[in-house]
mmCIF file of C-alpha atoms in Angstrom:
data_model
loop_
_atom_site.group_PDB
_atom_site.id
_atom_site.type_symbol
_atom_site.label_atom_id
_atom_site.label_comp_id
_atom_site.label_asym_id
_atom_site.label_seq_id
_atom_site.Cartn_x
_atom_site.Cartn_y
_atom_site.Cartn_z
ATOM 1 C CA MET A 291 0.000 0.000 0.000
ATOM 2 C CA SER A 292 1.374 3.395 -0.941
ATOM 3 C CA GLN A 293 1.428 6.343 1.389
ATOM 4 C CA LYS A 294 -0.276 9.655 0.685
ATOM 5 C CA PRO A 295 1.841 12.818 0.593
ATOM 6 C CA ILE A 296 2.549 14.308 4.000
ATOM 7 C CA GLU A 297 0.719 17.503 3.039
ATOM 8 C CA LEU A 298 -2.507 15.521 2.550
ATOM 9 C CA ILE A 299 -1.967 13.589 5.757
ATOM 10 C CA VAL A 300 -1.428 16.703 7.827
ATOM 11 C CA MET A 301 -4.365 18.448 6.121
ATOM 12 C CA ARG A 302 -6.633 15.544 6.962
ATOM 13 C CA GLN A 303 -5.406 15.575 10.548
ATOM 14 C CA LEU A 304 -6.154 19.290 10.772
ATOM 15 C CA ALA A 305 -9.558 18.885 9.121
ATOM 16 C CA SER A 306 -10.432 16.153 11.589
ATOM 17 C CA THR A 307 -10.022 18.579 14.475
ATOM 18 C CA LEU A 308 -11.969 21.543 13.026
ATOM 19 C CA ALA A 309 -15.651 22.428 13.241
ATOM 20 C CA MET A 310 -15.800 23.800 9.687
ATOM 21 C CA PRO A 311 -16.863 21.446 6.882
ATOM 22 C CA ILE A 312 -13.780 20.473 4.859
ATOM 23 C CA PHE A 313 -13.463 18.325 1.741
ATOM 24 C CA LEU A 314 -10.091 17.083 0.501
ATOM 25 C CA VAL A 315 -8.970 15.754 -2.888
ATOM 26 C CA ASP A 316 -5.622 14.318 -3.970
ATOM 27 C CA ALA A 317 -3.407 15.092 -6.957
ATOM 28 C CA ASP A 318 -5.717 13.183 -9.293
ATOM 29 C CA GLY A 319 -8.749 15.079 -8.030
ATOM 30 C CA THR A 320 -9.967 11.977 -6.235
ATOM 31 C CA LEU A 321 -12.011 12.672 -3.125
ATOM 32 C CA VAL A 322 -9.949 11.234 -0.282
ATOM 33 C CA PHE A 323 -11.618 12.674 2.812
ATOM 34 C CA TYR A 324 -14.293 14.917 4.250
ATOM 35 C CA ASN A 325 -14.705 15.624 7.927
ATOM 36 C CA GLU A 326 -17.633 15.197 10.300
ATOM 37 C CA PRO A 327 -19.006 18.753 9.880
ATOM 38 C CA ALA A 328 -18.983 18.130 6.117
ATOM 39 C CA GLU A 329 -20.857 14.889 6.634
ATOM 40 C CA ARG A 330 -23.737 16.851 8.167
ATOM 41 C CA VAL A 331 -24.004 19.091 5.092
ATOM 42 C CA LEU A 332 -23.406 16.404 2.478
ATOM 43 C CA GLY A 333 -25.813 13.987 4.101
ATOM 44 C CA LYS A 334 -23.664 10.890 4.331
ATOM 45 C CA ARG A 335 -20.698 9.717 6.396
ATOM 46 C CA PHE A 336 -17.366 9.550 4.623
ATOM 47 C CA GLU A 337 -17.026 5.916 5.670
ATOM 48 C CA GLU A 338 -20.145 5.228 3.599
ATOM 49 C CA THR A 339 -19.113 7.101 0.457
ATOM 50 C CA GLY A 340 -15.382 6.357 0.571
ATOM 51 C CA GLU A 341 -12.895 7.636 -1.967
ATOM 52 C CA MET A 342 -14.248 8.498 -5.407
ATOM 53 C CA PRO A 343 -12.947 9.994 -8.670
ATOM 54 C CA PRO A 344 -13.769 13.573 -9.696
ATOM 55 C CA SER A 345 -16.190 12.427 -12.360
ATOM 56 C CA GLU A 346 -18.245 10.878 -9.596
ATOM 57 C CA TRP A 347 -18.071 13.331 -6.706
ATOM 58 C CA SER A 348 -18.516 16.394 -8.931
ATOM 59 C CA THR A 349 -22.000 15.212 -9.839
ATOM 60 C CA LEU A 350 -23.027 13.089 -6.842
ATOM 61 C CA TRP A 351 -24.338 16.078 -4.914
ATOM 62 C CA GLN A 352 -25.863 17.585 -8.074
ATOM 63 C CA PRO A 353 -24.362 21.088 -7.769
ATOM 64 C CA MET A 354 -26.707 23.628 -9.299
ATOM 65 C CA GLU A 355 -27.405 27.325 -9.780
ATOM 66 C CA ALA A 356 -30.100 29.037 -7.700
ATOM 67 C CA ASP A 357 -32.618 28.490 -10.503
ATOM 68 C CA GLY A 358 -31.910 24.776 -10.535
ATOM 69 C CA ARG A 359 -29.742 24.624 -13.639
ATOM 70 C CA PRO A 360 -26.865 22.164 -13.208
ATOM 71 C CA LEU A 361 -23.479 23.718 -12.380
ATOM 72 C CA ALA A 362 -20.763 22.424 -14.675
ATOM 73 C CA PRO A 363 -18.078 20.530 -12.704
ATOM 74 C CA GLU A 364 -15.341 22.819 -14.030
ATOM 75 C CA ARG A 365 -17.080 25.780 -12.376
ATOM 76 C CA LEU A 366 -16.886 24.285 -8.879
ATOM 77 C CA PRO A 367 -14.408 26.229 -6.699
ATOM 78 C CA LEU A 368 -12.520 23.051 -5.880
ATOM 79 C CA MET A 369 -12.058 22.217 -9.548
ATOM 80 C CA ILE A 370 -10.906 25.777 -10.290
ATOM 81 C CA ALA A 371 -8.419 25.718 -7.404
ATOM 82 C CA PHE A 372 -7.131 22.395 -8.626
ATOM 83 C CA SER A 373 -6.823 23.243 -12.313
ATOM 84 C CA ASP A 374 -5.776 26.915 -12.028
ATOM 85 C CA ARG A 375 -3.531 26.429 -8.956
ATOM 86 C CA LYS A 376 -5.115 29.382 -7.153
ATOM 87 C CA PRO A 377 -7.826 29.989 -4.563
ATOM 88 C CA ALA A 378 -11.406 30.124 -5.780
ATOM 89 C CA HIS A 379 -14.725 31.029 -4.197
ATOM 90 C CA GLY A 380 -18.304 30.404 -5.178
ATOM 91 C CA GLU A 381 -21.918 29.986 -4.109
ATOM 92 C CA PHE A 382 -24.231 27.271 -5.377
ATOM 93 C CA TRP A 383 -26.809 24.709 -4.315
ATOM 94 C CA ILE A 384 -26.430 21.000 -3.735
ATOM 95 C CA GLN A 385 -28.784 18.093 -3.335
ATOM 96 C CA SER A 386 -27.634 16.542 -0.063
ATOM 97 C CA LEU A 387 -27.697 12.772 0.206
ATOM 98 C CA ASP A 388 -30.126 13.095 3.119
ATOM 99 C CA GLY A 389 -32.627 14.561 0.650
ATOM 100 C CA ALA A 390 -32.335 18.232 1.567
ATOM 101 C CA ARG A 391 -31.462 20.964 -0.956
ATOM 102 C CA ARG A 392 -28.802 23.205 0.525
ATOM 103 C CA GLN A 393 -27.203 26.503 -0.445
ATOM 104 C CA ILE A 394 -23.421 26.372 -0.133
ATOM 105 C CA ARG A 395 -20.709 29.029 0.050
ATOM 106 C CA ALA A 396 -17.326 27.479 -0.694
ATOM 107 C CA THR A 397 -13.695 28.601 -0.696
ATOM 108 C CA ALA A 398 -11.091 26.266 -2.178
ATOM 109 C CA PHE A 399 -7.312 26.364 -2.403
ATOM 110 C CA PRO A 400 -4.671 24.090 -3.906
ATOM 111 C CA LEU A 401 -2.034 22.253 -1.878
ATOM 112 C CA ILE A 402 1.267 23.016 -3.590
ATOM 113 C CA ARG A 403 4.336 21.383 -2.125
ATOM 114 C CA LEU A 404 7.904 22.615 -2.014
ATOM 115 C CA THR A 405 8.714 21.031 -5.372
ATOM 116 C CA ASP A 406 5.867 23.039 -6.970
ATOM 117 C CA GLU A 407 3.697 19.954 -7.451
ATOM 118 C CA VAL A 408 -0.022 20.154 -6.726
ATOM 119 C CA VAL A 409 -0.615 17.277 -4.325
ATOM 120 C CA GLY A 410 -4.291 18.026 -3.839
ATOM 121 C CA ALA A 411 -6.829 20.707 -3.018
ATOM 122 C CA VAL A 412 -9.086 21.638 -0.137
ATOM 123 C CA VAL A 413 -12.501 23.222 0.022
ATOM 124 C CA ILE A 414 -13.980 24.808 3.123
ATOM 125 C CA PHE A 415 -17.691 25.364 2.840
ATOM 126 C CA TRP A 416 -20.679 26.649 4.745
ATOM 127 C CA GLU A 417 -24.373 26.161 4.391
ATOM 128 C CA THR A 418 -25.776 29.642 3.866
ATOM 129 C CA ALA A 419 -29.473 28.797 3.876
ATOM 130 C CA PRO A 420 -30.103 25.881 6.216
ATOM 131 C CA MET B 129 25.213 -2.602 6.557
ATOM 132 C CA LYS B 130 26.605 -1.629 9.918
ATOM 133 C CA VAL B 131 24.784 0.965 12.019
ATOM 134 C CA ARG B 132 26.427 2.550 15.049
ATOM 135 C CA LEU B 133 24.713 4.983 17.408
ATOM 136 C CA TRP B 134 26.813 7.974 18.506
ATOM 137 C CA GLY B 135 24.039 10.098 19.972
ATOM 138 C CA THR B 136 20.614 8.913 21.116
ATOM 139 C CA ARG B 137 19.284 11.831 23.166
ATOM 140 C CA GLY B 138 16.607 14.272 22.053
ATOM 141 C CA SER B 139 16.250 18.014 22.524
ATOM 142 C CA VAL B 140 19.448 18.745 24.456
ATOM 143 C CA ALA B 141 22.537 16.855 25.545
ATOM 144 C CA ALA B 142 22.123 15.228 28.942
ATOM 145 C CA PRO B 143 25.480 13.882 30.122
ATOM 146 C CA GLY B 144 25.984 12.506 33.598
ATOM 147 C CA PRO B 145 26.123 9.330 35.642
ATOM 148 C CA ASP B 146 22.340 8.835 35.413
ATOM 149 C CA THR B 147 22.429 8.719 31.600
ATOM 150 C CA ALA B 148 25.719 6.902 31.104
ATOM 151 C CA ARG B 149 24.227 3.657 29.740
ATOM 152 C CA TYR B 150 21.929 5.143 27.092
ATOM 153 C CA GLY B 151 24.131 8.177 26.578
ATOM 154 C CA GLY B 152 23.792 11.926 26.791
ATOM 155 C CA ASN B 153 24.786 13.011 23.284
ATOM 156 C CA THR B 154 22.158 14.195 20.826
ATOM 157 C CA SER B 155 21.216 12.534 17.543
ATOM 158 C CA CYS B 156 23.959 11.041 15.409
ATOM 159 C CA VAL B 157 24.096 7.666 13.667
ATOM 160 C CA GLU B 158 26.912 6.225 11.544
ATOM 161 C CA VAL B 159 26.031 3.894 8.681
ATOM 162 C CA ARG B 160 28.733 1.907 6.881
ATOM 163 C CA GLY B 161 28.101 0.005 3.710
ATOM 164 C CA PRO B 162 29.692 -3.229 2.572
ATOM 165 C CA GLU B 163 31.988 -1.301 0.225
ATOM 166 C CA GLY B 164 33.052 1.117 2.949
ATOM 167 C CA THR B 165 30.847 4.111 2.132
ATOM 168 C CA VAL B 166 30.227 6.208 5.246
ATOM 169 C CA LEU B 167 26.929 7.945 5.899
ATOM 170 C CA VAL B 168 26.227 10.022 8.983
ATOM 171 C CA LEU B 169 22.626 10.633 9.943
ATOM 172 C CA ASP B 170 22.297 13.964 11.751
ATOM 173 C CA ALA B 171 24.936 16.121 13.355
ATOM 174 C CA GLY B 172 23.980 16.265 17.014
ATOM 175 C CA THR B 173 26.678 16.353 19.665
ATOM 176 C CA GLY B 174 27.445 12.679 19.057
ATOM 177 C CA ILE B 175 29.120 13.568 15.768
ATOM 178 C CA ARG B 176 32.177 14.979 17.575
ATOM 179 C CA ALA B 177 33.305 11.578 18.815
ATOM 180 C CA LEU B 178 32.375 9.972 15.502
ATOM 181 C CA GLY B 179 34.666 12.423 13.713
ATOM 182 C CA LYS B 180 37.562 11.440 15.938
ATOM 183 C CA SER B 181 36.970 7.735 15.299
ATOM 184 C CA LEU B 182 37.108 7.835 11.491
ATOM 185 C CA GLY B 183 40.358 6.489 10.159
ATOM 186 C CA ALA B 184 42.648 8.172 7.666
ATOM 187 C CA THR B 185 41.368 5.849 4.945
ATOM 188 C CA VAL B 186 37.996 7.602 4.835
ATOM 189 C CA LYS B 187 38.165 10.267 2.128
ATOM 190 C CA ARG B 188 34.496 11.040 1.652
ATOM 191 C CA ILE B 189 31.705 11.368 4.200
ATOM 192 C CA ASP B 190 28.049 12.097 3.474
ATOM 193 C CA VAL B 191 26.138 13.721 6.325
ATOM 194 C CA LEU B 192 22.351 13.507 5.966
ATOM 195 C CA LEU B 193 20.412 15.990 8.101
ATOM 196 C CA THR B 194 16.786 15.350 8.950
ATOM 197 C CA HIS B 195 16.155 18.980 9.895
ATOM 198 C CA LEU B 196 17.913 21.928 11.423
ATOM 199 C CA HIS B 197 16.757 21.878 15.031
ATOM 200 C CA MET B 198 19.779 22.446 17.242
ATOM 201 C CA ASP B 199 19.912 18.954 18.718
ATOM 202 C CA HIS B 200 20.553 17.662 15.183
ATOM 203 C CA LEU B 201 23.032 20.332 14.160
ATOM 204 C CA GLN B 202 24.952 21.447 17.198
ATOM 205 C CA GLY B 203 27.834 19.035 16.709
ATOM 206 C CA LEU B 204 28.470 19.917 13.066
ATOM 207 C CA GLY B 205 31.000 22.641 13.771
ATOM 208 C CA PHE B 206 32.976 20.175 15.912
ATOM 209 C CA PHE B 207 33.144 17.446 13.274
ATOM 210 C CA ALA B 208 36.896 17.203 12.655
ATOM 211 C CA PRO B 209 36.696 16.002 9.006
ATOM 212 C CA LEU B 210 35.183 19.367 8.044
ATOM 213 C CA TYR B 211 38.586 20.952 8.658
ATOM 214 C CA ASP B 212 40.613 18.173 6.994
ATOM 215 C CA ARG B 213 41.712 19.005 3.455
ATOM 216 C CA ASP B 214 42.070 15.305 2.686
ATOM 217 C CA VAL B 215 38.389 14.598 3.334
ATOM 218 C CA GLU B 216 35.442 15.665 1.213
ATOM 219 C CA THR B 217 32.278 16.130 3.229
ATOM 220 C CA HIS B 218 28.908 16.215 1.533
ATOM 221 C CA LEU B 219 26.063 17.679 3.521
ATOM 222 C CA TRP B 220 22.503 16.843 2.522
ATOM 223 C CA GLY B 221 19.337 18.287 4.025
ATOM 224 C CA PRO B 222 15.990 19.921 3.351
ATOM 225 C CA ALA B 223 15.656 23.381 1.856
ATOM 226 C CA SER B 224 12.788 25.576 3.022
ATOM 227 C CA THR B 225 10.221 27.334 0.864
ATOM 228 C CA THR B 226 12.460 30.367 0.465
ATOM 229 C CA LEU B 227 16.010 29.321 1.411
ATOM 230 C CA ASP B 228 18.319 26.591 0.192
ATOM 231 C CA LEU B 229 20.141 24.399 2.684
ATOM 232 C CA ARG B 230 23.338 26.437 2.549
ATOM 233 C CA ALA B 231 21.526 29.667 3.393
ATOM 234 C CA ARG B 232 19.636 27.964 6.208
ATOM 235 C CA LEU B 233 22.844 26.500 7.662
ATOM 236 C CA MET B 234 24.615 29.852 7.540
ATOM 237 C CA ARG B 235 22.221 31.139 10.175
ATOM 238 C CA TYR B 236 23.985 28.848 12.625
ATOM 239 C CA LEU B 237 27.446 28.401 11.121
ATOM 240 C CA SER B 238 28.420 32.052 11.209
ATOM 241 C CA PRO B 239 29.148 34.634 13.901
ATOM 242 C CA PRO B 240 27.836 35.439 16.432
ATOM 243 C CA LEU B 241 26.543 31.879 16.971
ATOM 244 C CA PHE B 242 29.693 30.167 15.665
ATOM 245 C CA PRO B 243 33.172 31.573 14.959
ATOM 246 C CA VAL B 244 33.779 29.763 11.645
ATOM 247 C CA HIS B 245 31.964 30.660 8.441
ATOM 248 C CA LEU B 246 30.508 27.901 6.314
ATOM 249 C CA ARG B 247 32.415 29.293 3.319
ATOM 250 C CA ASP B 248 35.722 28.771 5.108
ATOM 251 C CA LEU B 249 35.333 24.996 5.350
ATOM 252 C CA PRO B 250 37.752 23.640 2.743
ATOM 253 C CA ARG B 251 36.002 20.695 1.119
ATOM 254 C CA LEU B 252 32.346 20.959 2.031
ATOM 255 C CA VAL B 253 29.685 20.344 -0.616
ATOM 256 C CA VAL B 254 26.104 21.249 0.332
ATOM 257 C CA HIS B 255 23.159 19.584 -1.390
ATOM 258 C CA ASP B 256 19.460 20.355 -1.159
ATOM 259 C CA LEU B 257 17.705 17.022 -0.915
ATOM 260 C CA PRO B 258 16.320 15.861 -4.277
ATOM 261 C CA ALA B 259 12.644 15.025 -4.637
ATOM 262 C CA GLY B 260 13.228 11.369 -5.456
ATOM 263 C CA PRO B 261 15.687 8.613 -4.567
ATOM 264 C CA PHE B 262 19.411 9.259 -4.909
ATOM 265 C CA GLU B 263 22.544 7.185 -4.574
ATOM 266 C CA VAL B 264 25.657 7.585 -2.468
ATOM 267 C CA GLY B 265 28.162 4.796 -3.070
ATOM 268 C CA GLU B 266 26.381 1.492 -2.571
ATOM 269 C CA PHE B 267 23.473 3.146 -0.767
ATOM 270 C CA ARG B 268 20.142 3.994 -2.346
ATOM 271 C CA ILE B 269 18.572 6.762 -0.271
ATOM 272 C CA LEU B 270 15.059 8.128 -0.135
ATOM 273 C CA ALA B 271 14.211 11.233 1.886
ATOM 274 C CA ASP B 272 10.607 12.182 2.479
ATOM 275 C CA ARG B 273 8.824 14.821 4.552
ATOM 276 C CA ILE B 274 7.402 13.551 7.828
ATOM 277 C CA CYS B 275 5.215 14.976 10.547
ATOM 278 C CA HIS B 276 7.450 17.255 12.641
ATOM 279 C CA PRO B 277 7.448 21.065 12.858
ATOM 280 C CA GLY B 278 9.331 22.812 10.057
ATOM 281 C CA PHE B 279 10.998 21.195 7.091
ATOM 282 C CA THR B 280 11.810 17.732 8.398
ATOM 283 C CA VAL B 281 12.516 14.506 6.572
ATOM 284 C CA GLY B 282 13.030 10.887 7.447
ATOM 285 C CA TYR B 283 15.386 8.611 5.513
ATOM 286 C CA ARG B 284 15.207 5.147 4.044
ATOM 287 C CA VAL B 285 18.679 3.791 3.321
ATOM 288 C CA ALA B 286 19.049 0.564 1.375
ATOM 289 C CA THR B 287 21.723 -1.702 -0.021
ATOM 290 C CA SER B 288 20.988 -4.762 -2.109
ATOM 291 C CA THR B 289 20.454 -6.817 1.045
ATOM 292 C CA ALA B 290 19.550 -4.477 3.904
ATOM 293 C CA THR B 291 17.195 -1.605 4.659
ATOM 294 C CA LEU B 292 17.304 0.996 7.399
ATOM 295 C CA ALA B 293 14.759 3.703 8.185
ATOM 296 C CA TYR B 294 15.688 6.685 10.314
ATOM 297 C CA LEU B 295 12.838 8.830 11.631
ATOM 298 C CA SER B 296 14.457 10.529 14.566
ATOM 299 C CA ASP B 297 11.830 13.213 15.096
ATOM 300 C CA HIS B 298 8.364 12.102 14.156
ATOM 301 C CA GLU B 299 4.842 12.557 15.490
ATOM 302 C CA PRO B 300 2.623 10.388 13.302
ATOM 303 C CA ALA B 301 -0.038 10.336 16.013
ATOM 304 C CA LEU B 302 -0.632 14.100 15.810
ATOM 305 C CA GLY B 303 -4.337 14.833 15.509
ATOM 306 C CA VAL B 304 -5.211 11.167 15.122
ATOM 307 C CA PRO B 305 -7.991 10.054 17.450
ATOM 308 C CA ARG B 306 -6.936 6.415 17.369
ATOM 309 C CA PHE B 307 -3.361 5.632 16.353
ATOM 310 C CA PRO B 308 -2.361 4.045 14.073
ATOM 311 C CA MET B 309 -4.559 5.023 11.151
ATOM 312 C CA GLU B 310 -4.592 3.073 7.904
ATOM 313 C CA ALA B 311 -1.079 2.680 6.512
ATOM 314 C CA ASP B 312 -1.587 4.996 3.534
ATOM 315 C CA TRP B 313 -2.686 7.806 5.886
ATOM 316 C CA THR B 314 0.262 7.394 8.243
ATOM 317 C CA SER B 315 3.205 9.777 8.030
ATOM 318 C CA GLY B 316 6.484 7.957 7.449
ATOM 319 C CA TYR B 317 4.944 4.646 6.436
ATOM 320 C CA ALA B 318 6.523 4.597 2.964
ATOM 321 C CA LEU B 319 9.962 5.096 4.483
ATOM 322 C CA ALA B 320 9.631 2.434 7.158
ATOM 323 C CA ARG B 321 7.660 -0.268 5.394
ATOM 324 C CA ASP B 322 9.265 -3.706 5.840
ATOM 325 C CA VAL B 323 12.703 -2.387 6.848
ATOM 326 C CA ASP B 324 15.218 -4.521 8.711
ATOM 327 C CA LEU B 325 15.964 -1.769 11.219
ATOM 328 C CA LEU B 326 13.858 1.252 12.175
ATOM 329 C CA VAL B 327 15.373 3.989 14.327
ATOM 330 C CA HIS B 328 12.371 5.971 15.545
ATOM 331 C CA ASP B 329 11.486 8.805 17.865
ATOM 332 C CA ALA B 330 10.228 7.572 21.249
ATOM 333 C CA GLN B 331 10.759 10.630 23.391
ATOM 334 C CA TYR B 332 7.827 10.462 25.773
ATOM 335 C CA SER B 333 5.890 8.091 27.907
ATOM 336 C CA LEU B 334 2.223 7.730 27.026
ATOM 337 C CA ARG B 335 1.422 9.707 30.190
ATOM 338 C CA GLU B 336 3.718 12.576 29.163
ATOM 339 C CA TYR B 337 2.555 12.800 25.550
ATOM 340 C CA PRO B 338 -0.685 14.799 26.077
ATOM 341 C CA ASP B 339 1.344 17.698 27.481
ATOM 342 C CA HIS B 340 3.549 17.726 24.373
ATOM 343 C CA VAL B 341 1.107 17.271 21.506
ATOM 344 C CA GLY B 342 2.339 19.141 18.434
ATOM 345 C CA TRP B 343 5.950 19.289 19.574
ATOM 346 C CA GLY B 344 6.801 16.748 16.889
ATOM 347 C CA HIS B 345 7.618 13.656 18.936
ATOM 348 C CA SER B 346 6.174 10.269 19.741
ATOM 349 C CA ALA B 347 5.342 8.346 22.843
ATOM 350 C CA ILE B 348 7.136 5.008 23.039
ATOM 351 C CA ASP B 349 3.764 3.334 22.484
ATOM 352 C CA HIS B 350 3.334 5.268 19.238
ATOM 353 C CA ALA B 351 6.737 4.115 18.009
ATOM 354 C CA LEU B 352 5.786 0.526 18.768
ATOM 355 C CA ALA B 353 2.438 0.821 16.986
ATOM 356 C CA PHE B 354 4.111 2.485 14.004
ATOM 357 C CA ALA B 355 6.713 -0.285 13.799
ATOM 358 C CA GLN B 356 3.997 -2.922 13.930
ATOM 359 C CA LEU B 357 2.014 -1.170 11.195
ATOM 360 C CA ALA B 358 5.113 -0.930 8.984
ATOM 361 C CA ARG B 359 6.070 -4.572 9.668
ATOM 362 C CA VAL B 360 9.659 -3.718 10.618
ATOM 363 C CA LYS B 361 11.929 -6.443 11.910
ATOM 364 C CA HIS B 362 13.738 -4.482 14.585
ATOM 365 C CA LEU B 363 12.730 -1.212 16.238
ATOM 366 C CA VAL B 364 15.288 0.966 17.977
ATOM 367 C CA THR B 365 13.551 3.540 20.172
ATOM 368 C CA PHE B 366 15.489 6.794 19.875
ATOM 369 C CA HIS B 367 15.589 10.487 20.799
ATOM 370 C CA HIS B 368 15.216 9.833 24.500
ATOM 371 C CA ASP B 369 13.859 12.687 26.566
ATOM 372 C CA PRO B 370 16.679 14.464 28.417
ATOM 373 C CA ALA B 371 14.642 14.177 31.623
ATOM 374 C CA HIS B 372 14.633 10.371 31.439
ATOM 375 C CA ASP B 373 17.529 8.679 33.188
ATOM 376 C CA ASP B 374 18.713 5.170 32.362
ATOM 377 C CA ASP B 375 16.458 3.427 34.842
ATOM 378 C CA GLU B 376 13.428 5.310 33.597
ATOM 379 C CA ILE B 377 14.179 4.429 29.972
ATOM 380 C CA ASP B 378 14.418 0.777 31.045
ATOM 381 C CA ARG B 379 11.111 0.953 32.874
ATOM 382 C CA LEU B 380 9.198 2.908 30.204
ATOM 383 C CA THR B 381 10.450 0.696 27.390
ATOM 384 C CA HIS B 382 9.601 -2.464 29.289
ATOM 385 C CA GLU B 383 6.098 -1.254 30.188
ATOM 386 C CA ALA B 384 5.259 -0.018 26.692
ATOM 387 C CA THR B 385 6.572 -3.169 25.042
ATOM 388 C CA ALA B 386 4.530 -5.347 27.384
ATOM 389 C CA ARG B 387 1.395 -3.300 26.614
ATOM 390 C CA ALA B 388 1.883 -3.369 22.861
ATOM 391 C CA GLY B 389 2.745 -7.006 22.384
ATOM 392 C CA VAL B 390 4.579 -6.278 19.145
ATOM 393 C CA SER B 391 6.113 -8.989 17.026
ATOM 394 C CA CYS B 392 9.341 -7.161 16.172
ATOM 395 C CA THR B 393 12.493 -6.943 18.257
ATOM 396 C CA VAL B 394 12.602 -3.759 20.349
ATOM 397 C CA THR B 395 15.792 -2.150 21.634
ATOM 398 C CA ALA B 396 16.155 1.166 23.412
ATOM 399 C CA ALA B 397 18.894 3.122 21.647
ATOM 400 C CA ALA B 398 22.144 3.219 23.577
ATOM 401 C CA GLU B 399 25.179 5.261 22.649
ATOM 402 C CA GLY B 400 27.801 2.931 21.198
ATOM 403 C CA ALA B 401 25.341 0.228 20.182
ATOM 404 C CA VAL B 402 26.047 -1.428 16.837
ATOM 405 C CA PHE B 403 23.529 -3.199 14.621
ATOM 406 C CA GLU B 404 24.533 -5.283 11.634
ATOM 407 C CA ILE B 405 21.792 -5.893 9.102
ATOM 408 C CA GLY B 406 21.753 -7.699 5.798
ATOM 409 C CA GLN B 407 24.206 -10.355 4.790
ATOM 410 C CA GLU B 408 27.312 -8.318 4.079
ATOM 411 C CA ALA B 409 30.462 -8.700 6.116
ATOM 412 C CA PRO B 410 30.860 -5.750 8.500
ATOM 413 C CA HIS B 411 33.568 -3.139 7.986
ATOM 414 C CA GLY B 412 35.531 -1.125 10.526
#
């Protein structure tokens, strides 16, 4: 079994101790972790969803505009942070896996290591209209 | 591969009759390969005596620094080969985000902290650690960042028949509710996996650890659990707390080992101890 980069490990450890919802992807964009506060917003425990590729997680929660039109995956702040290597912010709606429709405000940033490699990205998000 | 411990203490040197068996010098480990290549892991105060012990036949020495905390660097200026024009010393260690290793070292090896300038050392070559594996003589070396404050690495050193991992300062249990986690989420796992000999931080007792969370060190129990997870053959608990005398290290090691029930051999690091791993004939 391979080991994840230390930056991801430490980020997960930090996320595990914080009360803000945090969602973490690796260098391939694969979802590798979200914390307990995120579980409440996303409607399912991470142990139940597990790791998943970007093609899957970017549509699983059906991100959408306020009028209900689907939000293209490449417009998600996490995808922008990952692809453009810079912080990104956005507001959108999701269909939580507990059945609720939730408005989300999200700020994402890439994890760039000393060797200038992107080893992953993080998004911190809040529910703005519970 | 022959591994000799020259300094086993963490944080600050702790000489005296109460620490005579395990030793009072700070981190320094000599590694000799079957073809005679000499590696030195860290430059704590133990490196002074190591420098005196090297024979005139040694013409190249590679010193691998895990990080630049003083207990891993303080002996460097007293390493006699640095001043010997017949010996080439290569110094390897982590750069920071903004400074290369040479610039980082100059903060210590220059007045007013030290009387000799780095630039005045005759045959010193300084290398920022590469991102991937590299070779020194018959050794294949991998350095990787591990969980400890600042820019800190651990090392995996291999020959064709032996593997050593050196994680002198390491807190893989930081922020983990139940240690160990899965292997792929554990800092240092890739370095230590299946090694013959693991030299690992074991500074605190389990009772002391909660007062030192985030300081970058492990409880002995954490080192044992990490060794079990990584399936190492022999664990050497290292970086003893300066407040622990010989009897306390005996007691804490015995208690933690009994609790853990690990399958590997466990030895508390003692200054002067030698470990021979692999099938090569020992040198020196």
